[in-house]
mmCIF file of C-alpha atoms in Angstrom:
data_model
loop_
_atom_site.group_PDB
_atom_site.id
_atom_site.type_symbol
_atom_site.label_atom_id
_atom_site.label_comp_id
_atom_site.label_asym_id
_atom_site.label_seq_id
_atom_site.Cartn_x
_atom_site.Cartn_y
_atom_site.Cartn_z
ATOM 1 C CA UNK A 773 25.153 146.066 -159.892
ATOM 2 C CA UNK A 774 26.882 143.167 -161.663
ATOM 3 C CA UNK A 775 29.398 142.812 -158.806
ATOM 4 C CA UNK A 776 26.639 142.718 -156.194
ATOM 5 C CA UNK A 777 24.608 140.257 -158.248
ATOM 6 C CA UNK A 778 27.606 137.948 -158.671
ATOM 7 C CA UNK A 779 28.310 138.031 -154.943
ATOM 8 C CA UNK A 780 24.727 137.222 -153.985
ATOM 9 C CA UNK A 781 24.480 134.516 -156.665
ATOM 10 C CA UNK A 782 27.539 132.913 -155.031
ATOM 11 C CA UNK A 783 25.561 132.920 -151.759
ATOM 12 C CA UNK A 784 27.725 135.597 -150.160
ATOM 13 C CA UNK A 785 26.036 138.167 -147.912
ATOM 14 C CA UNK A 786 26.391 141.839 -148.778
ATOM 15 C CA UNK A 787 27.544 144.254 -146.084
ATOM 16 C CA UNK A 788 25.169 147.008 -144.958
ATOM 17 C CA UNK A 789 27.066 149.533 -147.111
ATOM 18 C CA UNK A 790 27.096 147.239 -150.158
ATOM 19 C CA UNK A 791 23.351 146.671 -149.860
ATOM 20 C CA UNK A 792 22.717 150.397 -149.564
ATOM 21 C CA UNK A 793 24.739 150.975 -152.737
ATOM 22 C CA UNK A 794 22.878 148.184 -154.570
ATOM 23 C CA UNK A 795 19.515 149.551 -153.389
ATOM 24 C CA UNK A 796 20.343 153.069 -154.586
ATOM 25 C CA UNK A 797 21.177 151.602 -158.000
ATOM 26 C CA UNK A 798 17.770 149.896 -158.094
ATOM 27 C CA UNK A 799 16.100 153.304 -157.891
ATOM 28 C CA UNK A 800 17.990 154.695 -160.891
ATOM 29 C CA UNK A 801 17.382 154.282 -164.615
ATOM 30 C CA UNK A 802 20.866 152.789 -164.978
ATOM 31 C CA UNK A 803 19.688 149.210 -164.484
ATOM 32 C CA UNK A 804 16.837 147.268 -166.047
ATOM 33 C CA UNK A 805 13.809 145.627 -164.472
ATOM 34 C CA UNK A 806 15.365 142.292 -165.420
ATOM 35 C CA UNK A 807 18.491 143.069 -163.380
ATOM 36 C CA UNK A 808 16.367 144.112 -160.399
ATOM 37 C CA UNK A 809 14.316 140.916 -160.692
ATOM 38 C CA UNK A 810 17.467 138.788 -160.873
ATOM 39 C CA UNK A 811 18.924 140.533 -157.814
ATOM 40 C CA UNK A 812 15.752 140.092 -155.743
ATOM 41 C CA UNK A 813 15.501 136.426 -156.749
ATOM 42 C CA UNK A 814 19.155 135.767 -155.899
ATOM 43 C CA UNK A 815 18.686 137.381 -152.472
ATOM 44 C CA UNK A 816 15.676 135.158 -151.815
ATOM 45 C CA UNK A 817 17.480 131.976 -152.859
ATOM 46 C CA UNK A 818 20.471 132.873 -150.667
ATOM 47 C CA UNK A 819 18.210 134.087 -147.806
ATOM 48 C CA UNK A 820 18.370 137.755 -146.920
ATOM 49 C CA UNK A 821 20.719 138.762 -144.090
ATOM 50 C CA UNK A 822 19.936 141.334 -141.401
ATOM 51 C CA UNK A 823 22.397 143.791 -142.987
ATOM 52 C CA UNK A 824 20.782 143.357 -146.399
ATOM 53 C CA UNK A 825 17.282 143.959 -145.042
ATOM 54 C CA UNK A 826 18.426 146.988 -143.020
ATOM 55 C CA UNK A 827 20.379 148.372 -145.975
ATOM 56 C CA UNK A 828 17.374 148.294 -148.284
ATOM 57 C CA UNK A 829 15.154 149.842 -145.594
ATOM 58 C CA UNK A 830 17.646 152.689 -145.037
ATOM 59 C CA UNK A 831 17.581 153.612 -148.724
ATOM 60 C CA UNK A 832 13.782 153.419 -149.001
ATOM 61 C CA UNK A 833 13.474 155.708 -145.982
ATOM 62 C CA UNK A 834 16.002 158.101 -147.565
ATOM 63 C CA UNK A 835 13.653 158.421 -150.525
ATOM 64 C CA UNK A 836 10.411 158.695 -148.555
ATOM 65 C CA UNK A 837 8.493 161.856 -147.678
ATOM 66 C CA UNK A 838 10.246 163.350 -144.682
ATOM 67 C CA UNK A 839 8.430 164.349 -141.524
ATOM 68 C CA UNK A 840 9.524 166.995 -139.013
ATOM 69 C CA UNK A 841 11.830 165.364 -136.476
ATOM 70 C CA UNK A 842 10.767 167.001 -133.200
ATOM 71 C CA UNK A 843 8.626 164.022 -132.150
ATOM 72 C CA UNK A 844 10.098 161.411 -129.830
ATOM 73 C CA UNK A 845 8.724 158.231 -128.329
ATOM 74 C CA UNK A 846 6.716 157.117 -131.381
ATOM 75 C CA UNK A 847 5.850 153.474 -132.127
ATOM 76 C CA UNK A 848 4.259 151.404 -134.914
ATOM 77 C CA UNK A 849 2.486 148.041 -134.725
ATOM 78 C CA UNK A 850 2.383 147.022 -138.382
ATOM 79 C CA UNK A 851 2.652 143.386 -139.547
ATOM 80 C CA UNK A 852 4.205 142.025 -142.725
ATOM 81 C CA UNK A 853 1.008 140.381 -143.969
ATOM 82 C CA UNK A 854 1.360 137.243 -146.061
ATOM 83 C CA UNK A 855 0.014 134.760 -143.495
ATOM 84 C CA UNK A 856 -3.015 133.831 -145.606
ATOM 85 C CA UNK A 857 -5.330 133.876 -142.573
ATOM 86 C CA UNK A 858 -7.901 136.322 -144.036
ATOM 87 C CA UNK A 859 -8.353 137.752 -140.544
ATOM 88 C CA UNK A 860 -9.969 141.119 -139.860
ATOM 89 C CA UNK A 861 -7.649 144.133 -139.527
ATOM 90 C CA UNK A 862 -6.182 143.256 -136.146
ATOM 91 C CA UNK A 863 -3.183 145.598 -136.054
ATOM 92 C CA UNK A 864 -5.200 148.565 -137.390
ATOM 93 C CA UNK A 865 -7.844 148.128 -134.681
ATOM 94 C CA UNK A 866 -5.136 147.569 -132.063
ATOM 95 C CA UNK A 867 -3.344 150.773 -133.088
ATOM 96 C CA UNK A 868 -6.256 152.891 -131.827
ATOM 97 C CA UNK A 869 -6.315 150.940 -128.571
ATOM 98 C CA UNK A 870 -2.573 151.479 -128.083
ATOM 99 C CA UNK A 871 -2.999 155.193 -128.830
ATOM 100 C CA UNK A 872 -5.915 155.334 -126.400
ATOM 101 C CA UNK A 873 -3.533 154.036 -123.729
ATOM 102 C CA UNK A 874 -1.391 157.149 -124.193
ATOM 103 C CA UNK A 875 1.240 155.933 -126.671
ATOM 104 C CA UNK A 876 1.938 157.875 -129.888
ATOM 105 C CA UNK A 877 1.383 155.575 -132.879
ATOM 106 C CA UNK A 878 2.526 156.301 -136.445
ATOM 107 C CA UNK A 879 0.464 153.594 -138.186
ATOM 108 C CA UNK A 880 2.112 152.675 -141.469
ATOM 109 C CA UNK A 881 0.129 150.543 -143.914
ATOM 110 C CA UNK A 882 -1.127 149.797 -147.393
ATOM 111 C CA UNK A 883 -4.051 148.526 -149.384
ATOM 112 C CA UNK A 884 -4.728 144.821 -149.575
ATOM 113 C CA UNK A 885 -1.900 142.784 -151.088
ATOM 114 C CA UNK A 886 -2.218 139.255 -149.716
ATOM 115 C CA UNK A 887 -5.339 139.705 -147.560
ATOM 116 C CA UNK A 888 -8.897 140.665 -148.502
ATOM 117 C CA UNK A 889 -8.626 144.113 -146.956
ATOM 118 C CA UNK A 890 -5.580 146.218 -146.066
ATOM 119 C CA UNK A 891 -5.413 148.867 -143.357
ATOM 120 C CA UNK A 892 -5.746 151.624 -145.964
ATOM 121 C CA UNK A 893 -8.923 150.063 -147.411
ATOM 122 C CA UNK A 894 -10.592 149.938 -143.998
ATOM 123 C CA UNK A 895 -9.555 153.410 -142.865
ATOM 124 C CA UNK A 896 -10.535 154.941 -146.197
ATOM 125 C CA UNK A 897 -13.973 153.336 -145.846
ATOM 126 C CA UNK A 898 -14.257 154.935 -142.394
ATOM 127 C CA UNK A 899 -13.397 158.352 -143.848
ATOM 128 C CA UNK A 900 -9.702 158.660 -143.013
ATOM 129 C CA UNK A 901 -7.644 160.535 -145.618
ATOM 130 C CA UNK A 902 -4.770 158.635 -147.236
ATOM 131 C CA UNK A 903 -3.037 161.688 -148.697
ATOM 132 C CA UNK A 904 -2.239 164.027 -145.810
ATOM 133 C CA UNK A 905 0.950 166.080 -146.044
ATOM 134 C CA UNK A 906 3.918 165.458 -143.782
ATOM 135 C CA UNK A 907 2.993 168.604 -141.825
ATOM 136 C CA UNK A 908 -0.583 167.378 -141.295
ATOM 137 C CA UNK A 909 0.670 163.944 -140.251
ATOM 138 C CA UNK A 910 3.024 165.574 -137.768
ATOM 139 C CA UNK A 911 0.161 167.682 -136.396
ATOM 140 C CA UNK A 912 -2.012 164.584 -135.952
ATOM 141 C CA UNK A 913 0.733 162.731 -134.130
ATOM 142 C CA UNK A 914 1.169 165.668 -131.749
ATOM 143 C CA UNK A 915 -2.495 166.464 -131.180
ATOM 144 C CA UNK A 916 -4.194 163.061 -131.535
ATOM 145 C CA UNK A 917 -1.415 160.606 -130.707
ATOM 146 C CA UNK A 918 -2.102 158.583 -133.860
ATOM 147 C CA UNK A 919 -1.869 159.163 -137.612
ATOM 148 C CA UNK A 920 -2.004 156.879 -140.644
ATOM 149 C CA UNK A 921 0.817 156.870 -143.178
ATOM 150 C CA UNK A 922 -0.289 155.363 -146.501
ATOM 151 C CA UNK A 923 2.741 153.520 -147.910
ATOM 152 C CA UNK A 924 2.361 154.491 -151.623
ATOM 153 C CA UNK A 925 1.875 158.134 -150.615
ATOM 154 C CA UNK A 926 4.968 158.296 -148.397
ATOM 155 C CA UNK A 927 7.096 156.062 -150.670
ATOM 156 C CA UNK A 928 6.532 157.347 -154.231
ATOM 157 C CA UNK A 929 9.901 155.920 -155.360
ATOM 158 C CA UNK A 930 8.606 152.361 -154.861
ATOM 159 C CA UNK A 931 6.223 152.509 -157.824
ATOM 160 C CA UNK A 932 8.739 150.859 -160.150
ATOM 161 C CA UNK A 933 9.394 148.078 -157.642
ATOM 162 C CA UNK A 934 5.698 147.186 -157.581
ATOM 163 C CA UNK A 935 5.836 146.395 -161.302
ATOM 164 C CA UNK A 936 8.939 144.190 -160.886
ATOM 165 C CA UNK A 937 7.364 142.369 -157.923
ATOM 166 C CA UNK A 938 4.162 141.696 -159.863
ATOM 167 C CA UNK A 939 6.150 140.361 -162.815
ATOM 168 C CA UNK A 940 8.208 138.055 -160.566
ATOM 169 C CA UNK A 941 5.119 136.550 -158.903
ATOM 170 C CA UNK A 942 7.160 135.252 -155.929
ATOM 171 C CA UNK A 943 7.699 136.676 -152.434
ATOM 172 C CA UNK A 944 10.897 138.740 -152.175
ATOM 173 C CA UNK A 945 12.673 140.881 -149.596
ATOM 174 C CA UNK A 946 9.950 143.486 -150.212
ATOM 175 C CA UNK A 947 7.393 141.161 -148.598
ATOM 176 C CA UNK A 948 9.356 141.435 -145.340
ATOM 177 C CA UNK A 949 10.192 145.115 -145.122
ATOM 178 C CA UNK A 950 6.845 146.953 -145.262
ATOM 179 C CA UNK A 951 6.606 147.518 -141.482
ATOM 180 C CA UNK A 952 10.271 148.583 -141.329
ATOM 181 C CA UNK A 953 10.042 151.454 -143.821
ATOM 182 C CA UNK A 954 7.962 153.861 -141.731
ATOM 183 C CA UNK A 955 9.429 157.337 -142.445
ATOM 184 C CA UNK A 956 8.831 158.425 -138.830
ATOM 185 C CA UNK A 957 11.781 157.945 -136.475
ATOM 186 C CA UNK A 958 10.359 155.167 -134.305
ATOM 187 C CA UNK A 959 11.597 154.503 -130.788
ATOM 188 C CA UNK A 960 9.684 151.257 -130.243
ATOM 189 C CA UNK A 961 7.823 148.762 -132.416
ATOM 190 C CA UNK A 962 5.547 145.731 -132.395
ATOM 191 C CA UNK A 963 6.295 143.730 -135.529
ATOM 192 C CA UNK A 964 4.229 140.744 -136.620
ATOM 193 C CA UNK A 965 5.815 138.443 -139.197
ATOM 194 C CA UNK A 966 4.435 135.425 -141.045
ATOM 195 C CA UNK A 967 7.815 133.599 -140.960
ATOM 196 C CA UNK A 968 8.621 132.115 -137.571
ATOM 197 C CA UNK A 969 12.157 131.256 -138.706
ATOM 198 C CA UNK A 970 12.965 134.978 -139.049
ATOM 199 C CA UNK A 971 11.985 136.264 -135.593
ATOM 200 C CA UNK A 972 15.546 136.710 -134.329
ATOM 201 C CA UNK A 973 16.765 138.052 -137.644
ATOM 202 C CA UNK A 974 14.065 140.730 -137.724
ATOM 203 C CA UNK A 975 14.918 141.657 -134.136
ATOM 204 C CA UNK A 976 18.505 142.205 -135.261
ATOM 205 C CA UNK A 977 17.269 144.322 -138.177
ATOM 206 C CA UNK A 978 15.226 146.504 -135.802
ATOM 207 C CA UNK A 979 18.308 146.920 -133.615
ATOM 208 C CA UNK A 980 20.279 148.092 -136.672
ATOM 209 C CA UNK A 981 17.462 150.518 -137.448
ATOM 210 C CA UNK A 982 17.799 152.110 -134.021
ATOM 211 C CA UNK A 983 14.808 150.768 -132.088
ATOM 212 C CA UNK A 984 15.355 151.068 -128.334
ATOM 213 C CA UNK A 985 12.811 148.342 -127.650
ATOM 214 C CA UNK A 986 10.729 146.095 -129.897
ATOM 215 C CA UNK A 987 8.679 142.924 -129.854
ATOM 216 C CA UNK A 988 8.674 140.608 -132.859
ATOM 217 C CA UNK A 989 5.991 137.940 -132.985
ATOM 218 C CA UNK A 990 4.597 135.046 -134.952
ATOM 219 C CA UNK A 991 1.207 133.853 -133.804
ATOM 220 C CA UNK A 992 -0.362 130.437 -133.433
ATOM 221 C CA UNK A 993 -1.091 129.089 -136.899
ATOM 222 C CA UNK A 994 1.829 131.179 -138.204
ATOM 223 C CA UNK A 995 -0.205 134.379 -138.222
ATOM 224 C CA UNK A 996 1.543 137.745 -138.446
ATOM 225 C CA UNK A 997 -0.565 138.783 -135.438
ATOM 226 C CA UNK A 998 -0.776 137.352 -131.940
ATOM 227 C CA UNK A 999 -3.441 134.642 -131.945
ATOM 228 C CA UNK A 1000 -5.837 133.279 -129.331
ATOM 229 C CA UNK A 1001 -5.612 129.823 -130.955
ATOM 230 C CA UNK A 1002 -2.594 128.693 -128.935
ATOM 231 C CA UNK A 1003 1.092 129.373 -128.405
ATOM 232 C CA UNK A 1004 2.570 132.571 -129.822
ATOM 233 C CA UNK A 1005 6.317 132.849 -130.450
ATOM 234 C CA UNK A 1006 8.032 136.151 -129.614
ATOM 235 C CA UNK A 1007 11.417 137.838 -129.373
ATOM 236 C CA UNK A 1008 11.877 140.915 -127.191
ATOM 237 C CA UNK A 1009 14.588 143.368 -128.228
ATOM 238 C CA UNK A 1010 15.738 145.666 -125.417
ATOM 239 C CA UNK A 1011 18.898 147.761 -125.579
ATOM 240 C CA UNK A 1012 20.409 145.385 -128.126
ATOM 241 C CA UNK A 1013 19.680 142.216 -126.109
ATOM 242 C CA UNK A 1014 17.282 139.539 -127.401
ATOM 243 C CA UNK A 1015 14.979 137.384 -125.291
ATOM 244 C CA UNK A 1016 12.863 134.605 -126.800
ATOM 245 C CA UNK A 1017 9.635 133.471 -125.172
ATOM 246 C CA UNK A 1018 6.248 131.955 -125.918
ATOM 247 C CA UNK A 1019 2.857 133.207 -124.785
ATOM 248 C CA UNK A 1020 -0.464 131.408 -124.533
ATOM 249 C CA UNK A 1021 -3.580 133.624 -124.245
ATOM 250 C CA UNK A 1022 -4.652 131.895 -121.027
ATOM 251 C CA UNK A 1023 -1.425 133.161 -119.390
ATOM 252 C CA UNK A 1024 -2.806 136.702 -119.630
ATOM 253 C CA UNK A 1025 -6.414 135.873 -118.751
ATOM 254 C CA UNK A 1026 -7.794 135.609 -122.287
ATOM 255 C CA UNK A 1027 -9.856 132.731 -123.735
ATOM 256 C CA UNK A 1028 -8.888 130.397 -126.561
ATOM 257 C CA UNK A 1029 -10.535 130.789 -129.984
ATOM 258 C CA UNK A 1030 -9.631 129.143 -133.291
ATOM 259 C CA UNK A 1031 -8.280 131.485 -135.948
ATOM 260 C CA UNK A 1032 -11.451 130.951 -137.981
ATOM 261 C CA UNK A 1033 -13.289 132.994 -135.315
ATOM 262 C CA UNK A 1034 -11.523 136.187 -136.413
ATOM 263 C CA UNK A 1035 -12.071 135.946 -140.169
ATOM 264 C CA UNK A 1036 -12.745 139.254 -141.865
ATOM 265 C CA UNK A 1037 -14.370 140.297 -145.112
ATOM 266 C CA UNK A 1038 -14.351 143.288 -147.437
ATOM 267 C CA UNK A 1039 -13.494 146.822 -146.356
ATOM 268 C CA UNK A 1040 -17.087 147.553 -145.281
ATOM 269 C CA UNK A 1041 -17.287 144.429 -143.117
ATOM 270 C CA UNK A 1042 -13.844 144.946 -141.578
ATOM 271 C CA UNK A 1043 -14.552 148.616 -140.883
ATOM 272 C CA UNK A 1044 -17.719 147.512 -139.097
ATOM 273 C CA UNK A 1045 -15.757 144.980 -136.994
ATOM 274 C CA UNK A 1046 -13.185 147.655 -136.083
ATOM 275 C CA UNK A 1047 -15.943 150.068 -135.043
ATOM 276 C CA UNK A 1048 -17.771 147.440 -132.978
ATOM 277 C CA UNK A 1049 -14.599 146.486 -131.116
ATOM 278 C CA UNK A 1050 -13.764 150.103 -130.304
ATOM 279 C CA UNK A 1051 -17.342 150.605 -129.095
ATOM 280 C CA UNK A 1052 -16.856 147.740 -126.622
ATOM 281 C CA UNK A 1053 -18.500 144.704 -128.249
ATOM 282 C CA UNK A 1054 -17.322 141.502 -126.516
ATOM 283 C CA UNK A 1055 -16.103 138.346 -128.274
ATOM 284 C CA UNK A 1056 -13.212 136.887 -130.262
ATOM 285 C CA UNK A 1057 -12.496 140.095 -132.194
ATOM 286 C CA UNK A 1058 -12.170 142.169 -129.027
ATOM 287 C CA UNK A 1059 -10.098 139.553 -127.191
ATOM 288 C CA UNK A 1060 -7.712 139.285 -130.151
ATOM 289 C CA UNK A 1061 -7.309 143.057 -130.128
ATOM 290 C CA UNK A 1062 -6.742 143.038 -126.360
ATOM 291 C CA UNK A 1063 -3.914 140.530 -126.798
ATOM 292 C CA UNK A 1064 -2.285 142.427 -129.676
ATOM 293 C CA UNK A 1065 -2.757 145.873 -128.162
ATOM 294 C CA UNK A 1066 -1.505 144.539 -124.823
ATOM 295 C CA UNK A 1067 1.625 143.275 -126.549
ATOM 296 C CA UNK A 1068 2.037 146.659 -128.231
ATOM 297 C CA UNK A 1069 1.766 148.490 -124.913
ATOM 298 C CA UNK A 1070 4.306 146.052 -123.435
ATOM 299 C CA UNK A 1071 6.586 146.498 -126.486
ATOM 300 C CA UNK A 1072 6.559 150.247 -125.903
ATOM 301 C CA UNK A 1073 7.510 149.767 -122.247
ATOM 302 C CA UNK A 1074 4.421 151.490 -120.834
ATOM 303 C CA UNK A 1075 3.504 148.138 -119.246
ATOM 304 C CA UNK A 1076 6.016 145.995 -117.389
ATOM 305 C CA UNK A 1077 4.219 142.762 -118.296
ATOM 306 C CA UNK A 1078 1.965 141.617 -121.129
ATOM 307 C CA UNK A 1079 -0.824 141.030 -118.595
ATOM 308 C CA UNK A 1080 -0.552 144.659 -117.479
ATOM 309 C CA UNK A 1081 -0.600 145.678 -121.145
ATOM 310 C CA UNK A 1082 -3.841 143.733 -121.705
ATOM 311 C CA UNK A 1083 -5.388 145.501 -118.701
ATOM 312 C CA UNK A 1084 -4.424 148.925 -120.101
ATOM 313 C CA UNK A 1085 -5.870 147.867 -123.477
ATOM 314 C CA UNK A 1086 -9.184 147.008 -121.774
ATOM 315 C CA UNK A 1087 -9.230 150.425 -120.101
ATOM 316 C CA UNK A 1088 -8.468 152.134 -123.414
ATOM 317 C CA UNK A 1089 -11.540 150.555 -125.036
ATOM 318 C CA UNK A 1090 -13.926 150.699 -122.079
ATOM 319 C CA UNK A 1091 -13.169 154.366 -121.326
ATOM 320 C CA UNK A 1092 -13.890 155.365 -124.936
ATOM 321 C CA UNK A 1093 -10.320 156.639 -125.400
ATOM 322 C CA UNK A 1094 -9.574 154.286 -128.311
ATOM 323 C CA UNK A 1095 -12.754 155.233 -130.179
ATOM 324 C CA UNK A 1096 -12.068 158.948 -129.678
ATOM 325 C CA UNK A 1097 -8.690 158.552 -131.416
ATOM 326 C CA UNK A 1098 -10.436 157.167 -134.504
ATOM 327 C CA UNK A 1099 -13.152 159.837 -134.428
ATOM 328 C CA UNK A 1100 -10.546 162.615 -134.223
ATOM 329 C CA UNK A 1101 -8.764 161.166 -137.276
ATOM 330 C CA UNK A 1102 -12.014 161.008 -139.265
ATOM 331 C CA UNK A 1103 -13.041 164.553 -138.289
ATOM 332 C CA UNK A 1104 -9.607 165.917 -139.157
ATOM 333 C CA UNK A 1105 -9.734 164.200 -142.562
ATOM 334 C CA UNK A 1106 -13.135 165.759 -143.314
ATOM 335 C CA UNK A 1107 -11.818 169.238 -142.543
ATOM 336 C CA UNK A 1108 -8.849 168.736 -144.868
ATOM 337 C CA UNK A 1109 -10.874 167.530 -147.889
#
């Protein structure tokens, strides 16, 4: 580890292989928490490269619970968090809408870290189990087209890292990689990130991780979700090529709302918002979900344009398909208790 630490301290990027070796060392008892903390801090000061991010993700996925590999064409729409917006659970609600449009979604998430309520908090309140086996998760993905993967359950090796991160009290590479560590082999992805300066870099990371197509976004007000408040910044990854563009909600027939209109609350309140949106309630919450789900459907390639994606998202909600995906997940969880 000393060699890797010296290199990073000298502001030299590690290769993908070097980062994988350093990451494997971090998960052994051979190095101390202090060494891990120093390494994470040095990476942050230098600024993490695409190879370094991908290398760490590869090792975390090596150590995660493995799922059967027969599934193909699976996507995720998880964001990094960290935008400080205190919004309701946009990506969690959108995941059911995307699934209702016929796309298989392996929704990876956690409890609240920087927001009031994480995806796990909301889904647990609704009655969704956070501790299903890999076989049960696989069954849900096949039969229901959506399953929830609770990060601490599928990544038990990360427990030690949580202690180091808490002790450091600063954002590190781990604040960027949550949505990248899904143990399911994803084909496509919608990735929201709170750092606009890293859109291209995260697109390159997703390319290294094997995504055929992905959309990386930073919303108006620097949200890690698409926002109705104004211009959203995006990068489309398709077959290794990157295309940058911006998107205003009015371009896809949606109204403008300030970000304060989509504030959330505790798990009970956010679960209620999620349920109301899936039941068809109109307003800022629904329109925000339509934009984000529409982008997810476009990211997967099921829609040729974002506007077409928004239309499919509307149909998913209004037909009851999105709500039925949630209800199936809740019913399945009850049977497995």
